[in-house]
């Protein structure tokens, strides 16, 4: 089928483009810088410009039957007032414009919109969370809640809609692992804060597999956690990463140091969620990398 994809030039986007093409789909990207983005993607990918906050004509979807929505201002930056505004508005207004274009186009039957496990907030400690768990109360939970509400309006116009609550997507090319690798490679890695906070992670290949799985199963509507079945504590994550690299990982970054360096954004590392992929598992999705040790071994093999 023809799949329109936003966020194609980001960290997850190019891997998803590759996965979609390998599965036999046509890919049409919706990006801010079309020429630059197309130049980095395989031949045959088409596209149209898309900028959050600006209306998107229905013709921009080029007759797509499905839409996958990833675009949003990066969360990994100091949360000034302006940055918080961009993080929220890029998702809310971008999703709104996309849903309006889908409604007007009339060709789209399937919509998979990214969300994040941040939906559950940082206040649950070691409590096991599934799709049925309540949303949190912090900034990221509020952003995810508003983002999901905008995506759900596609359901109201008859489009089968899923919000994929992503865990920490692991690949050395980007995201959290890319940031963690330099200190861990120097033997200066370790737990942050108490180390008891949970990390709900997923290998990037399984994220791609799960998104394709969702695309092909329109009956899986509503929220779906896209995380590996074995979340680990931050201390266990640090230990596993050190072991995979053959480096010590006994350093410790106290919470107050991280807060002083990163401000409020430090909560992303200091608070976590213990999320299970209940709906994916029940629907029969098979993880290639269900355990962190095997995922890291694969990701760090060169
Ligand atoms: N990576 C993770 O571990 C993770 C975990 C949970 C949830 N997520 C969510 O999943 C989505 C994709 O993640 P990612 O890591 O691939 O993200 P990313 O690399 O930070 O960027 C994704 C795309 O967002 C677009 N973008 C950036 N700033 C924007 C702005 N101000 N307005 C509109 N669009 C903007 C860019 O699209 P253009 O191509 O148009 O430039 C970029 O390619 C994000 O929404 C992210 O919050 C990611």
PDB file of C-alpha atoms in Angstrom, residues 73-188:
ATOM      1  CA  UNK A  73      10.259  18.886  18.093  1.00  0.00           C
ATOM      2  CA  UNK A  74      13.033  16.899  19.890  1.00  0.00           C
ATOM      3  CA  UNK A  75      12.398  16.384  23.614  1.00  0.00           C
ATOM      4  CA  UNK A  76      16.103  16.015  24.328  1.00  0.00           C
ATOM      5  CA  UNK A  77      16.961  19.688  24.933  1.00  0.00           C
ATOM      6  CA  UNK A  78      16.785  22.146  27.837  1.00  0.00           C
ATOM      7  CA  UNK A  79      13.093  22.786  28.529  1.00  0.00           C
ATOM      8  CA  UNK A  80      12.893  26.561  28.360  1.00  0.00           C
ATOM      9  CA  UNK A  81       9.397  28.038  28.057  1.00  0.00           C
ATOM     10  CA  UNK A  82       9.923  28.370  24.310  1.00  0.00           C
ATOM     11  CA  UNK A  83      11.221  24.801  23.944  1.00  0.00           C
ATOM     12  CA  UNK A  84       8.233  23.423  25.870  1.00  0.00           C
ATOM     13  CA  UNK A  85       5.933  25.393  23.584  1.00  0.00           C
ATOM     14  CA  UNK A  86       7.649  23.938  20.489  1.00  0.00           C
ATOM     15  CA  UNK A  87       7.604  20.377  21.903  1.00  0.00           C
ATOM     16  CA  UNK A  88       3.856  20.578  22.545  1.00  0.00           C
ATOM     17  CA  UNK A  89       2.699  22.679  19.590  1.00  0.00           C
ATOM     18  CA  UNK A  90       4.699  20.826  16.916  1.00  0.00           C
ATOM     19  CA  UNK A  91       2.833  17.663  17.937  1.00  0.00           C
ATOM     20  CA  UNK A  92      -0.616  19.108  18.565  1.00  0.00           C
ATOM     21  CA  UNK A  93      -0.766  21.416  15.514  1.00  0.00           C
ATOM     22  CA  UNK A  94       1.126  18.989  13.250  1.00  0.00           C
ATOM     23  CA  UNK A  95      -1.269  16.148  14.082  1.00  0.00           C
ATOM     24  CA  UNK A  96      -4.285  18.435  13.674  1.00  0.00           C
ATOM     25  CA  UNK A  97      -3.171  19.526  10.175  1.00  0.00           C
ATOM     26  CA  UNK A  98      -2.438  15.933   9.204  1.00  0.00           C
ATOM     27  CA  UNK A  99      -5.849  14.666  10.357  1.00  0.00           C
ATOM     28  CA  UNK A 100      -7.579  17.493   8.498  1.00  0.00           C
ATOM     29  CA  UNK A 101      -5.688  16.580   5.290  1.00  0.00           C
ATOM     30  CA  UNK A 102      -6.580  12.881   5.759  1.00  0.00           C
ATOM     31  CA  UNK A 103     -10.235  13.786   6.223  1.00  0.00           C
ATOM     32  CA  UNK A 104     -10.245  15.922   3.081  1.00  0.00           C
ATOM     33  CA  UNK A 105      -8.290  13.374   1.004  1.00  0.00           C
ATOM     34  CA  UNK A 106     -10.691  10.501   1.733  1.00  0.00           C
ATOM     35  CA  UNK A 107      -8.143   7.834   0.705  1.00  0.00           C
ATOM     36  CA  UNK A 108      -6.582   7.041   4.104  1.00  0.00           C
ATOM     37  CA  UNK A 109      -7.913   4.012   5.969  1.00  0.00           C
ATOM     38  CA  UNK A 110      -5.134   3.519   8.514  1.00  0.00           C
ATOM     39  CA  UNK A 111      -3.327   5.996  10.806  1.00  0.00           C
ATOM     40  CA  UNK A 112      -0.505   5.092  13.188  1.00  0.00           C
ATOM     41  CA  UNK A 113       0.685   8.039  15.246  1.00  0.00           C
ATOM     42  CA  UNK A 114       3.715   7.971  17.530  1.00  0.00           C
ATOM     43  CA  UNK A 115       3.314   8.723  21.206  1.00  0.00           C
ATOM     44  CA  UNK A 116       5.626   7.879  24.085  1.00  0.00           C
ATOM     45  CA  UNK A 117       5.704   5.879  27.331  1.00  0.00           C
ATOM     46  CA  UNK A 118       6.076   9.328  28.907  1.00  0.00           C
ATOM     47  CA  UNK A 119       2.263   9.252  28.686  1.00  0.00           C
ATOM     48  CA  UNK A 120       2.297   7.318  31.986  1.00  0.00           C
ATOM     49  CA  UNK A 121       4.319  10.018  33.746  1.00  0.00           C
ATOM     50  CA  UNK A 122       7.248   9.582  36.085  1.00  0.00           C
ATOM     51  CA  UNK A 123       5.329   8.926  39.275  1.00  0.00           C
ATOM     52  CA  UNK A 124       4.612   5.180  39.041  1.00  0.00           C
ATOM     53  CA  UNK A 125       7.957   3.820  40.293  1.00  0.00           C
ATOM     54  CA  UNK A 126       8.175   0.025  39.831  1.00  0.00           C
ATOM     55  CA  UNK A 127       4.439  -0.409  39.184  1.00  0.00           C
ATOM     56  CA  UNK A 128       3.818  -2.487  36.049  1.00  0.00           C
ATOM     57  CA  UNK A 129       2.048  -0.374  33.409  1.00  0.00           C
ATOM     58  CA  UNK A 130      -0.061  -1.510  30.471  1.00  0.00           C
ATOM     59  CA  UNK A 131      -2.146   0.350  27.922  1.00  0.00           C
ATOM     60  CA  UNK A 132      -4.972   0.430  30.499  1.00  0.00           C
ATOM     61  CA  UNK A 133      -2.881   2.380  33.052  1.00  0.00           C
ATOM     62  CA  UNK A 134      -3.749   5.986  33.832  1.00  0.00           C
ATOM     63  CA  UNK A 135      -1.816   8.907  32.318  1.00  0.00           C
ATOM     64  CA  UNK A 136       0.694  10.799  34.433  1.00  0.00           C
ATOM     65  CA  UNK A 137       0.603  14.431  35.504  1.00  0.00           C
ATOM     66  CA  UNK A 138       3.987  15.811  34.426  1.00  0.00           C
ATOM     67  CA  UNK A 139       4.922  17.861  31.342  1.00  0.00           C
ATOM     68  CA  UNK A 140       5.625  14.937  28.993  1.00  0.00           C
ATOM     69  CA  UNK A 141       2.497  13.104  30.106  1.00  0.00           C
ATOM     70  CA  UNK A 142       0.479  16.235  29.273  1.00  0.00           C
ATOM     71  CA  UNK A 143       2.144  16.514  25.850  1.00  0.00           C
ATOM     72  CA  UNK A 144       1.448  12.833  25.079  1.00  0.00           C
ATOM     73  CA  UNK A 145      -2.153  13.156  26.236  1.00  0.00           C
ATOM     74  CA  UNK A 146      -2.810  16.173  23.970  1.00  0.00           C
ATOM     75  CA  UNK A 147      -0.944  14.527  21.081  1.00  0.00           C
ATOM     76  CA  UNK A 148      -2.976  11.311  21.410  1.00  0.00           C
ATOM     77  CA  UNK A 149      -6.232  13.277  21.632  1.00  0.00           C
ATOM     78  CA  UNK A 150      -5.437  15.013  18.313  1.00  0.00           C
ATOM     79  CA  UNK A 151      -4.584  11.653  16.712  1.00  0.00           C
ATOM     80  CA  UNK A 152      -7.830  10.133  18.028  1.00  0.00           C
ATOM     81  CA  UNK A 153      -9.839  12.714  16.071  1.00  0.00           C
ATOM     82  CA  UNK A 154      -8.907  10.718  12.933  1.00  0.00           C
ATOM     83  CA  UNK A 155     -10.941   7.839  14.392  1.00  0.00           C
ATOM     84  CA  UNK A 156     -13.947  10.168  14.523  1.00  0.00           C
ATOM     85  CA  UNK A 157     -13.742  10.647  10.739  1.00  0.00           C
ATOM     86  CA  UNK A 158     -13.689   6.884  10.130  1.00  0.00           C
ATOM     87  CA  UNK A 159      -9.944   6.213   9.960  1.00  0.00           C
ATOM     88  CA  UNK A 160      -8.653   3.235  11.961  1.00  0.00           C
ATOM     89  CA  UNK A 161      -6.244   4.899  14.372  1.00  0.00           C
ATOM     90  CA  UNK A 162      -3.514   3.584  16.669  1.00  0.00           C
ATOM     91  CA  UNK A 163      -1.206   5.529  18.962  1.00  0.00           C
ATOM     92  CA  UNK A 164       2.133   3.755  19.345  1.00  0.00           C
ATOM     93  CA  UNK A 165       3.475   4.563  22.823  1.00  0.00           C
ATOM     94  CA  UNK A 166       7.187   4.162  22.129  1.00  0.00           C
ATOM     95  CA  UNK A 167       9.757   3.224  24.689  1.00  0.00           C
ATOM     96  CA  UNK A 168      13.404   4.317  24.411  1.00  0.00           C
ATOM     97  CA  UNK A 169      14.362   3.262  20.893  1.00  0.00           C
ATOM     98  CA  UNK A 170      17.876   1.801  20.879  1.00  0.00           C
ATOM     99  CA  UNK A 171      20.382   2.178  18.044  1.00  0.00           C
ATOM    100  CA  UNK A 172      23.918   3.620  18.088  1.00  0.00           C
ATOM    101  CA  UNK A 173      23.018   6.023  15.241  1.00  0.00           C
ATOM    102  CA  UNK A 174      20.754   8.171  17.405  1.00  0.00           C
ATOM    103  CA  UNK A 175      18.539   8.638  20.427  1.00  0.00           C
ATOM    104  CA  UNK A 176      19.507   7.719  23.994  1.00  0.00           C
ATOM    105  CA  UNK A 177      22.069   5.013  23.162  1.00  0.00           C
ATOM    106  CA  UNK A 178      23.989   7.384  20.887  1.00  0.00           C
ATOM    107  CA  UNK A 179      24.222   9.870  23.780  1.00  0.00           C
ATOM    108  CA  UNK A 180      25.238   7.237  26.329  1.00  0.00           C
ATOM    109  CA  UNK A 181      27.925   5.514  24.284  1.00  0.00           C
ATOM    110  CA  UNK A 182      30.832   8.025  24.568  1.00  0.00           C
ATOM    111  CA  UNK A 183      31.013   8.046  28.420  1.00  0.00           C
ATOM    112  CA  UNK A 184      30.387   4.288  28.643  1.00  0.00           C
ATOM    113  CA  UNK A 185      33.108   3.624  26.039  1.00  0.00           C
ATOM    114  CA  UNK A 186      35.515   5.653  28.210  1.00  0.00           C
ATOM    115  CA  UNK A 187      34.567   3.561  31.254  1.00  0.00           C
ATOM    116  CA  UNK A 188      32.890   6.629  32.791  1.00  0.00           C
TER     117      UNK A 188
END
